[in-house]
């Protein structure tokens, strides 16, 4: 048995995940009543989401506490890239929706979830999340609140003794190890998740919204394979695709199946270490990216909003389209603090065009139907660019230092 486990672990994680994916599809189509397999997916995602809040807290707190005063950091550049990437993703989605306008079928059914009524409510939710009780933030996976407390505690603990700092780092390492153990079970979790999707919704439900899915996935693919490489090239001034594709392969694939940027933090941390990046930077930038780097969410908000606009025959001018790009970028950054993620921010963007909440929530209902693919692709691009932009910020700084 030990030899079997050893041989299994020696196989690439990506190959093991693909095997789980194929088996899940076969079982979902052939044995849809074998519902016990759904438990594997629930356990996998549940375990990752349970450990992720603690991991974010100790990673950021430990990194800031151990950081030496006066040491140069690339965080300003990383944050700029996060915001720029999210804005450009929204622009790509708006342009794609103009080039390939699509309409959707609006029914009487709508989601029962409560969407924010305006940008003020989003900002209010964001600010209140920051000052949330730390225990409550951990219990409810409020990553904005967790991040805020981690930063404050990390800065305050800079004056602490080395023993205290080492203890925090050791707890952080232990939590990371636990997550690595869970990630090794990804093939079985993926099998359960895919089985659940196929057995409950079938392939037909997804094919009926094929055009919308193609526009969403196509926009995200354009961001991942054209926009991000362009940003990377400007930063490092060499062929960007080896770095871009490595981030997509090593980070994007696992994020695609976990559907959680926070749960994918350990994968990204390991990838940053493999790339030889500065730990003091990526220990903060990766958890931060899981909170505010939401290019995929900006694509979702823009595409679904303009699908509703085209369906209702509303005309749009260029200034309004630009406002939508900015609004989708700002909303996307706050998506992690709103229950339901990016889909519930669609009514906010729809209000820009005078679309009623009743119709907007029907669009959200359509979003939940295609969410099986949309949410997976969105998380994959969000999470993989966390590593990519962190690497670009550091490599571009090294290039400038070398030139000087």
Tab-separated table of C-alpha atoms in Angstrom:
chain	number	residue	atom	x	y	z
A	1	UNK	CA	0.000	0.000	0.000
A	2	UNK	CA	2.850	2.404	0.848
A	3	UNK	CA	4.393	1.735	-2.557
A	4	UNK	CA	1.084	2.432	-4.294
A	5	UNK	CA	0.725	5.746	-2.431
A	6	UNK	CA	4.333	6.637	-3.226
A	7	UNK	CA	3.852	5.912	-6.934
A	8	UNK	CA	0.598	7.869	-6.918
A	9	UNK	CA	2.254	10.932	-5.364
A	10	UNK	CA	5.057	10.807	-7.916
A	11	UNK	CA	2.553	11.424	-10.723
A	12	UNK	CA	2.083	15.118	-11.598
A	13	UNK	CA	-0.829	16.690	-9.705
A	14	UNK	CA	-2.198	18.106	-12.969
A	15	UNK	CA	-2.299	14.614	-14.518
A	16	UNK	CA	-4.023	13.233	-11.412
A	17	UNK	CA	-6.615	16.021	-11.550
A	18	UNK	CA	-7.303	15.310	-15.236
A	19	UNK	CA	-7.859	11.632	-14.366
A	20	UNK	CA	-10.320	12.640	-11.648
A	21	UNK	CA	-12.074	14.950	-14.106
A	22	UNK	CA	-12.515	12.217	-16.722
A	23	UNK	CA	-13.741	9.658	-14.178
A	24	UNK	CA	-16.178	12.218	-12.726
A	25	UNK	CA	-17.678	12.929	-16.167
A	26	UNK	CA	-18.039	9.209	-16.959
A	27	UNK	CA	-19.685	8.430	-13.607
A	28	UNK	CA	-21.915	11.532	-13.821
A	29	UNK	CA	-23.249	10.486	-17.217
A	30	UNK	CA	-23.417	6.742	-16.561
A	31	UNK	CA	-24.323	6.529	-12.876
A	32	UNK	CA	-26.079	9.784	-11.893
A	33	UNK	CA	-27.722	8.193	-8.834
A	34	UNK	CA	-24.403	7.356	-7.212
A	35	UNK	CA	-24.817	10.480	-5.079
A	36	UNK	CA	-22.358	9.347	-2.418
A	37	UNK	CA	-19.562	10.561	-4.736
A	38	UNK	CA	-20.765	14.144	-4.228
A	39	UNK	CA	-19.482	13.858	-0.667
A	40	UNK	CA	-15.895	13.736	-1.956
A	41	UNK	CA	-16.258	17.156	-3.588
A	42	UNK	CA	-18.006	18.652	-0.558
A	43	UNK	CA	-15.297	17.371	1.790
A	44	UNK	CA	-12.487	18.660	-0.432
A	45	UNK	CA	-13.866	22.188	-0.861
A	46	UNK	CA	-15.030	22.292	2.763
A	47	UNK	CA	-11.580	21.389	4.063
A	48	UNK	CA	-9.875	24.038	1.936
A	49	UNK	CA	-12.319	26.764	2.863
A	50	UNK	CA	-12.100	25.853	6.541
A	51	UNK	CA	-8.318	26.213	6.733
A	52	UNK	CA	-7.949	29.182	4.333
A	53	UNK	CA	-9.029	31.990	6.768
A	54	UNK	CA	-6.507	30.885	9.404
A	55	UNK	CA	-3.829	30.535	6.760
A	56	UNK	CA	-4.366	34.088	5.458
A	57	UNK	CA	-4.241	35.501	8.993
A	58	UNK	CA	-0.965	33.838	9.985
A	59	UNK	CA	0.739	34.225	6.596
A	60	UNK	CA	0.251	37.984	6.406
A	61	UNK	CA	0.768	38.567	10.118
A	62	UNK	CA	3.969	36.515	10.158
A	63	UNK	CA	5.357	38.106	6.985
A	64	UNK	CA	4.821	41.666	8.239
A	65	UNK	CA	6.096	40.887	11.751
A	66	UNK	CA	9.305	39.375	10.370
A	67	UNK	CA	9.886	42.145	7.813
A	68	UNK	CA	12.842	44.319	8.647
A	69	UNK	CA	12.294	48.061	8.878
A	70	UNK	CA	13.472	50.024	5.872
A	71	UNK	CA	13.620	46.983	3.584
A	72	UNK	CA	12.499	47.772	0.031
A	73	UNK	CA	9.193	46.197	-1.001
A	74	UNK	CA	7.436	45.876	-4.354
A	75	UNK	CA	3.944	46.063	-2.860
A	76	UNK	CA	3.050	49.434	-4.442
A	77	UNK	CA	3.888	48.062	-7.867
A	78	UNK	CA	1.951	44.838	-7.192
A	79	UNK	CA	-1.166	46.740	-6.082
A	80	UNK	CA	-0.944	48.969	-9.177
A	81	UNK	CA	-0.801	45.878	-11.397
A	82	UNK	CA	-3.765	44.324	-9.573
A	83	UNK	CA	-5.913	47.423	-10.173
A	84	UNK	CA	-4.693	47.896	-13.752
A	85	UNK	CA	-5.341	44.248	-14.629
A	86	UNK	CA	-8.862	44.357	-13.180
A	87	UNK	CA	-9.709	47.554	-15.102
A	88	UNK	CA	-8.325	46.214	-18.397
A	89	UNK	CA	-10.284	42.962	-17.927
A	90	UNK	CA	-13.474	45.025	-17.657
A	91	UNK	CA	-12.507	46.935	-20.824
A	92	UNK	CA	-11.932	43.672	-22.717
A	93	UNK	CA	-15.340	42.351	-21.649
A	94	UNK	CA	-17.112	45.554	-22.717
A	95	UNK	CA	-15.353	45.572	-26.100
A	96	UNK	CA	-16.117	41.873	-26.662
A	97	UNK	CA	-19.786	42.441	-25.824
A	98	UNK	CA	-19.967	45.225	-28.425
A	99	UNK	CA	-18.239	43.131	-31.090
A	100	UNK	CA	-20.299	39.994	-30.316
A	101	UNK	CA	-23.613	41.256	-28.903
A	102	UNK	CA	-25.714	38.460	-27.456
A	103	UNK	CA	-29.185	38.289	-25.947
A	104	UNK	CA	-30.497	36.033	-23.216
A	105	UNK	CA	-33.900	34.596	-22.415
A	106	UNK	CA	-35.368	36.264	-19.341
A	107	UNK	CA	-37.928	34.236	-17.451
A	108	UNK	CA	-40.112	35.027	-14.466
A	109	UNK	CA	-37.787	33.224	-12.091
A	110	UNK	CA	-35.118	35.263	-10.357
A	111	UNK	CA	-32.587	34.685	-7.644
A	112	UNK	CA	-33.805	35.251	-4.090
A	113	UNK	CA	-30.439	36.633	-2.986
A	114	UNK	CA	-30.207	40.285	-2.022
A	115	UNK	CA	-28.029	42.361	-4.300
A	116	UNK	CA	-26.446	45.690	-3.368
A	117	UNK	CA	-28.553	48.677	-4.433
A	118	UNK	CA	-25.715	51.039	-5.288
A	119	UNK	CA	-22.001	51.691	-5.258
A	120	UNK	CA	-22.426	53.353	-1.846
A	121	UNK	CA	-23.718	50.089	-0.400
A	122	UNK	CA	-20.760	48.180	-1.872
A	123	UNK	CA	-18.275	50.651	-0.383
A	124	UNK	CA	-20.123	50.627	2.942
A	125	UNK	CA	-20.005	46.828	3.012
A	126	UNK	CA	-16.321	46.953	2.155
A	127	UNK	CA	-15.499	49.417	4.941
A	128	UNK	CA	-17.598	47.589	7.536
A	129	UNK	CA	-15.861	44.346	6.594
A	130	UNK	CA	-12.520	45.979	7.403
A	131	UNK	CA	-13.569	46.811	10.983
A	132	UNK	CA	-15.318	43.498	11.554
A	133	UNK	CA	-14.643	41.621	14.790
A	134	UNK	CA	-11.591	39.401	14.101
A	135	UNK	CA	-13.227	36.253	15.495
A	136	UNK	CA	-16.358	36.949	13.440
A	137	UNK	CA	-14.203	37.586	10.351
A	138	UNK	CA	-12.510	34.195	10.773
A	139	UNK	CA	-15.801	32.378	11.407
A	140	UNK	CA	-17.495	33.885	8.338
A	141	UNK	CA	-14.449	33.831	6.024
A	142	UNK	CA	-14.529	37.615	5.698
A	143	UNK	CA	-11.145	37.890	3.975
A	144	UNK	CA	-11.125	41.689	3.865
A	145	UNK	CA	-11.557	41.798	7.636
A	146	UNK	CA	-9.002	39.023	8.129
A	147	UNK	CA	-6.521	40.866	5.924
A	148	UNK	CA	-7.024	44.128	7.829
A	149	UNK	CA	-6.461	42.500	11.228
A	150	UNK	CA	-3.487	40.526	9.922
A	151	UNK	CA	-1.833	43.734	8.684
A	152	UNK	CA	-2.441	45.553	11.985
A	153	UNK	CA	-1.215	42.633	14.100
A	154	UNK	CA	1.787	42.093	11.844
A	155	UNK	CA	2.880	45.731	12.112
A	156	UNK	CA	2.289	45.767	15.880
A	157	UNK	CA	4.322	42.557	16.349
A	158	UNK	CA	7.416	44.003	14.652
A	159	UNK	CA	8.567	45.060	18.135
A	160	UNK	CA	7.970	41.548	19.541
A	161	UNK	CA	10.776	39.162	20.432
A	162	UNK	CA	12.272	36.723	17.952
A	163	UNK	CA	10.675	33.804	19.794
A	164	UNK	CA	7.193	35.199	19.215
A	165	UNK	CA	7.909	35.898	15.543
A	166	UNK	CA	9.315	32.392	15.030
A	167	UNK	CA	6.244	30.853	16.675
A	168	UNK	CA	3.935	32.715	14.285
A	169	UNK	CA	5.997	31.599	11.286
A	170	UNK	CA	5.977	27.995	12.507
A	171	UNK	CA	2.181	28.048	12.850
A	172	UNK	CA	2.002	29.512	9.339
A	173	UNK	CA	4.226	26.728	7.992
A	174	UNK	CA	2.114	24.095	9.781
A	175	UNK	CA	-1.096	25.470	8.268
A	176	UNK	CA	0.530	25.499	4.834
A	177	UNK	CA	1.504	21.852	5.274
A	178	UNK	CA	-2.068	20.915	6.179
A	179	UNK	CA	-3.300	22.611	3.009
A	180	UNK	CA	-0.695	20.750	0.938
A	181	UNK	CA	-2.064	17.487	2.326
A	182	UNK	CA	-5.590	18.527	1.331
A	183	UNK	CA	-4.422	19.623	-2.129
A	184	UNK	CA	-2.965	16.144	-2.684
A	185	UNK	CA	-6.552	14.859	-2.412
A	186	UNK	CA	-7.614	17.196	-5.248
A	187	UNK	CA	-8.136	14.391	-7.833
A	188	UNK	CA	-10.801	12.775	-5.639
A	189	UNK	CA	-12.360	16.138	-4.802
A	190	UNK	CA	-12.476	17.110	-8.473
A	191	UNK	CA	-14.075	13.777	-9.323
A	192	UNK	CA	-16.818	14.469	-6.778
A	193	UNK	CA	-17.360	18.064	-7.928
A	194	UNK	CA	-17.573	17.141	-11.622
A	195	UNK	CA	-19.861	14.195	-10.848
A	196	UNK	CA	-22.232	16.501	-8.947
A	197	UNK	CA	-22.334	19.048	-11.773
A	198	UNK	CA	-22.916	16.526	-14.556
A	199	UNK	CA	-25.415	14.350	-12.652
A	200	UNK	CA	-27.541	17.283	-11.446
A	201	UNK	CA	-27.449	19.680	-14.423
A	202	UNK	CA	-26.358	17.520	-17.324
A	203	UNK	CA	-24.536	18.740	-20.393
A	204	UNK	CA	-27.718	20.029	-22.052
A	205	UNK	CA	-28.327	22.812	-19.501
A	206	UNK	CA	-24.903	24.253	-20.254
A	207	UNK	CA	-25.132	23.875	-24.033
A	208	UNK	CA	-28.365	25.936	-24.128
A	209	UNK	CA	-26.365	28.945	-22.931
A	210	UNK	CA	-23.439	28.189	-25.215
A	211	UNK	CA	-23.085	31.698	-26.699
A	212	UNK	CA	-23.006	33.374	-23.298
A	213	UNK	CA	-20.475	30.844	-21.980
A	214	UNK	CA	-18.296	31.303	-25.069
A	215	UNK	CA	-18.316	35.090	-24.644
A	216	UNK	CA	-17.441	34.847	-20.943
A	217	UNK	CA	-14.717	32.238	-21.404
A	218	UNK	CA	-13.424	33.901	-24.585
A	219	UNK	CA	-13.073	37.273	-22.837
A	220	UNK	CA	-11.249	35.681	-19.904
A	221	UNK	CA	-8.999	33.730	-22.283
A	222	UNK	CA	-8.147	36.954	-24.146
A	223	UNK	CA	-7.191	38.592	-20.842
A	224	UNK	CA	-5.092	35.580	-19.831
A	225	UNK	CA	-3.339	35.030	-23.170
A	226	UNK	CA	-3.109	38.545	-24.660
A	227	UNK	CA	-3.576	41.298	-22.052
A	228	UNK	CA	-1.572	39.659	-19.257
A	229	UNK	CA	1.347	38.725	-21.552
A	230	UNK	CA	1.385	42.330	-22.826
A	231	UNK	CA	1.561	43.688	-19.254
A	232	UNK	CA	4.236	41.102	-18.457
A	233	UNK	CA	6.303	42.012	-21.519
A	234	UNK	CA	6.199	45.719	-20.661
A	235	UNK	CA	7.432	44.855	-17.180
A	236	UNK	CA	10.162	42.292	-17.854
A	237	UNK	CA	11.012	43.079	-21.530
A	238	UNK	CA	11.338	39.467	-22.646
A	239	UNK	CA	9.099	36.656	-23.919
A	240	UNK	CA	6.243	36.655	-21.373
A	241	UNK	CA	4.573	33.370	-22.301
A	242	UNK	CA	6.791	30.940	-20.332
A	243	UNK	CA	5.895	32.795	-17.119
A	244	UNK	CA	2.237	33.336	-18.081
A	245	UNK	CA	1.655	29.698	-19.049
A	246	UNK	CA	3.443	28.390	-15.958
A	247	UNK	CA	1.153	30.481	-13.731
A	248	UNK	CA	-1.915	29.242	-15.608
A	249	UNK	CA	-0.799	25.614	-15.407
A	250	UNK	CA	0.414	25.495	-11.813
A	251	UNK	CA	-2.114	27.897	-10.265
A	252	UNK	CA	-5.021	28.275	-12.689
A	253	UNK	CA	-5.854	24.569	-13.006
A	254	UNK	CA	-6.233	23.950	-9.267
A	255	UNK	CA	-8.146	27.236	-8.842
A	256	UNK	CA	-10.490	26.175	-11.667
A	257	UNK	CA	-11.670	23.227	-9.603
A	258	UNK	CA	-11.582	24.685	-6.083
A	259	UNK	CA	-13.437	27.856	-7.235
A	260	UNK	CA	-11.852	29.777	-4.382
A	261	UNK	CA	-8.940	32.189	-4.681
A	262	UNK	CA	-8.448	32.003	-0.913
A	263	UNK	CA	-8.308	28.198	-0.939
A	264	UNK	CA	-5.691	28.400	-3.707
A	265	UNK	CA	-3.341	30.617	-1.668
A	266	UNK	CA	-1.016	27.738	-0.619
A	267	UNK	CA	-0.642	26.667	-4.261
A	268	UNK	CA	0.294	30.221	-5.207
A	269	UNK	CA	2.721	30.525	-2.298
A	270	UNK	CA	4.494	27.351	-3.385
A	271	UNK	CA	4.638	28.592	-6.976
A	272	UNK	CA	6.150	31.923	-5.857
A	273	UNK	CA	8.761	30.016	-3.891
A	274	UNK	CA	9.509	27.883	-6.943
A	275	UNK	CA	9.937	31.046	-9.031
A	276	UNK	CA	12.459	32.341	-6.497
A	277	UNK	CA	10.447	35.423	-5.515
A	278	UNK	CA	10.961	37.420	-2.318
A	279	UNK	CA	8.948	35.821	0.500
A	280	UNK	CA	8.460	39.157	2.287
A	281	UNK	CA	6.561	40.387	-0.771
A	282	UNK	CA	4.556	37.356	-1.880
A	283	UNK	CA	3.526	36.404	1.662
A	284	UNK	CA	1.501	39.644	1.638
A	285	UNK	CA	0.695	40.099	-2.062
A	286	UNK	CA	-0.836	36.628	-2.597
A	287	UNK	CA	-3.445	36.875	0.211
A	288	UNK	CA	-4.101	40.486	-0.836
A	289	UNK	CA	-4.588	39.407	-4.461
A	290	UNK	CA	-7.156	36.814	-3.371
A	291	UNK	CA	-9.159	39.761	-2.025
A	292	UNK	CA	-8.803	42.603	-4.564
A	293	UNK	CA	-7.321	41.131	-7.784
A	294	UNK	CA	-10.589	40.260	-9.511
A	295	UNK	CA	-10.145	40.571	-13.278
A	296	UNK	CA	-12.376	37.562	-13.892
A	297	UNK	CA	-15.138	39.125	-11.780
A	298	UNK	CA	-14.914	42.345	-13.824
A	299	UNK	CA	-15.428	40.280	-16.998
A	300	UNK	CA	-18.469	38.525	-15.526
A	301	UNK	CA	-20.103	41.762	-14.355
A	302	UNK	CA	-19.561	43.531	-17.694
A	303	UNK	CA	-20.622	40.645	-19.960
A	304	UNK	CA	-23.835	39.806	-18.065
A	305	UNK	CA	-24.786	43.479	-17.761
A	306	UNK	CA	-24.357	44.130	-21.482
A	307	UNK	CA	-26.220	40.903	-22.297
A	308	UNK	CA	-29.199	42.396	-20.445
A	309	UNK	CA	-28.669	45.740	-22.224
A	310	UNK	CA	-28.656	44.083	-25.679
A	311	UNK	CA	-31.700	41.963	-24.785
A	312	UNK	CA	-33.687	45.063	-23.850
A	313	UNK	CA	-32.458	47.007	-26.896
A	314	UNK	CA	-30.855	49.828	-24.895
A	315	UNK	CA	-28.339	51.946	-26.840
A	316	UNK	CA	-24.954	52.742	-25.258
A	317	UNK	CA	-22.457	55.472	-26.033
A	318	UNK	CA	-18.691	55.301	-25.480
A	319	UNK	CA	-18.598	57.453	-22.284
A	320	UNK	CA	-21.209	55.197	-20.663
A	321	UNK	CA	-19.241	52.118	-21.692
A	322	UNK	CA	-16.128	53.601	-20.081
A	323	UNK	CA	-18.058	54.261	-16.880
A	324	UNK	CA	-19.158	50.613	-16.939
A	325	UNK	CA	-15.497	49.533	-17.180
A	326	UNK	CA	-14.612	51.611	-14.120
A	327	UNK	CA	-17.722	50.532	-12.202
A	328	UNK	CA	-17.141	46.840	-12.925
A	329	UNK	CA	-13.503	47.144	-11.789
A	330	UNK	CA	-14.434	48.870	-8.511
A	331	UNK	CA	-17.298	46.441	-7.887
A	332	UNK	CA	-15.086	43.444	-8.653
A	333	UNK	CA	-12.550	44.528	-6.025
A	334	UNK	CA	-15.354	44.422	-3.469
A	335	UNK	CA	-16.851	41.171	-4.718
A	336	UNK	CA	-15.210	39.031	-2.042
A	337	UNK	CA	-17.003	41.018	0.650
A	338	UNK	CA	-20.461	40.424	-0.838
A	339	UNK	CA	-22.287	37.137	-0.359
A	340	UNK	CA	-22.599	35.375	-3.687
A	341	UNK	CA	-19.504	36.898	-5.269
A	342	UNK	CA	-19.459	38.736	-8.576
A	343	UNK	CA	-22.928	37.673	-9.776
A	344	UNK	CA	-24.714	39.702	-7.127
A	345	UNK	CA	-22.935	42.840	-8.344
A	346	UNK	CA	-24.579	42.566	-11.780
A	347	UNK	CA	-27.744	44.473	-10.659
A	348	UNK	CA	-25.495	47.332	-9.506
A	349	UNK	CA	-24.008	47.618	-13.010
A	350	UNK	CA	-27.452	47.176	-14.587
A	351	UNK	CA	-28.730	50.184	-12.628
A	352	UNK	CA	-26.310	52.314	-14.674
A	353	UNK	CA	-28.620	51.717	-17.663
A	354	UNK	CA	-31.896	52.086	-15.774
A	355	UNK	CA	-32.621	48.339	-15.755
A	356	UNK	CA	-35.004	47.397	-12.945
A	357	UNK	CA	-33.955	45.113	-10.094
A	358	UNK	CA	-36.567	42.527	-11.128
A	359	UNK	CA	-35.000	42.103	-14.567
A	360	UNK	CA	-31.458	42.393	-13.237
A	361	UNK	CA	-32.033	39.559	-10.775
A	362	UNK	CA	-33.257	37.389	-13.639
A	363	UNK	CA	-29.872	38.017	-15.255
A	364	UNK	CA	-28.285	36.885	-11.990
A	365	UNK	CA	-30.376	33.709	-12.245
A	366	UNK	CA	-28.920	33.085	-15.708
A	367	UNK	CA	-25.476	33.714	-14.214
A	368	UNK	CA	-26.020	30.970	-11.656
A	369	UNK	CA	-26.927	28.530	-14.442
A	370	UNK	CA	-23.676	29.154	-16.335
A	371	UNK	CA	-21.809	29.569	-13.058
A	372	UNK	CA	-20.488	26.019	-13.228
A	373	UNK	CA	-18.094	27.131	-15.974
A	374	UNK	CA	-18.067	30.901	-15.409
A	375	UNK	CA	-17.093	30.736	-11.736
A	376	UNK	CA	-14.367	28.164	-12.391
A	377	UNK	CA	-12.777	30.201	-15.193
A	378	UNK	CA	-13.149	33.407	-13.200
A	379	UNK	CA	-11.318	31.937	-10.200
A	380	UNK	CA	-8.612	30.462	-12.425
A	381	UNK	CA	-7.746	33.817	-14.001
A	382	UNK	CA	-8.030	35.685	-10.686
A	383	UNK	CA	-5.738	33.315	-8.821
A	384	UNK	CA	-3.126	32.774	-11.540
A	385	UNK	CA	-2.650	36.519	-12.026
A	386	UNK	CA	-1.941	36.922	-8.303
A	387	UNK	CA	1.329	35.074	-8.900
A	388	UNK	CA	1.920	36.591	-12.332
A	389	UNK	CA	1.659	40.221	-11.196
A	390	UNK	CA	3.755	39.545	-8.088
A	391	UNK	CA	6.466	38.047	-10.308
A	392	UNK	CA	6.255	40.886	-12.851
A	393	UNK	CA	6.597	43.518	-10.115
A	394	UNK	CA	9.733	41.871	-8.713
A	395	UNK	CA	11.353	41.008	-12.041
A	396	UNK	CA	10.746	44.492	-13.447
A	397	UNK	CA	12.375	46.016	-10.364
A	398	UNK	CA	15.384	43.724	-10.735
A	399	UNK	CA	15.654	44.691	-14.410
A	400	UNK	CA	15.722	48.386	-13.492
A	401	UNK	CA	18.300	47.792	-10.742
A	402	UNK	CA	20.504	45.880	-13.185
A	403	UNK	CA	20.194	48.623	-15.794
A	404	UNK	CA	21.300	51.214	-13.263
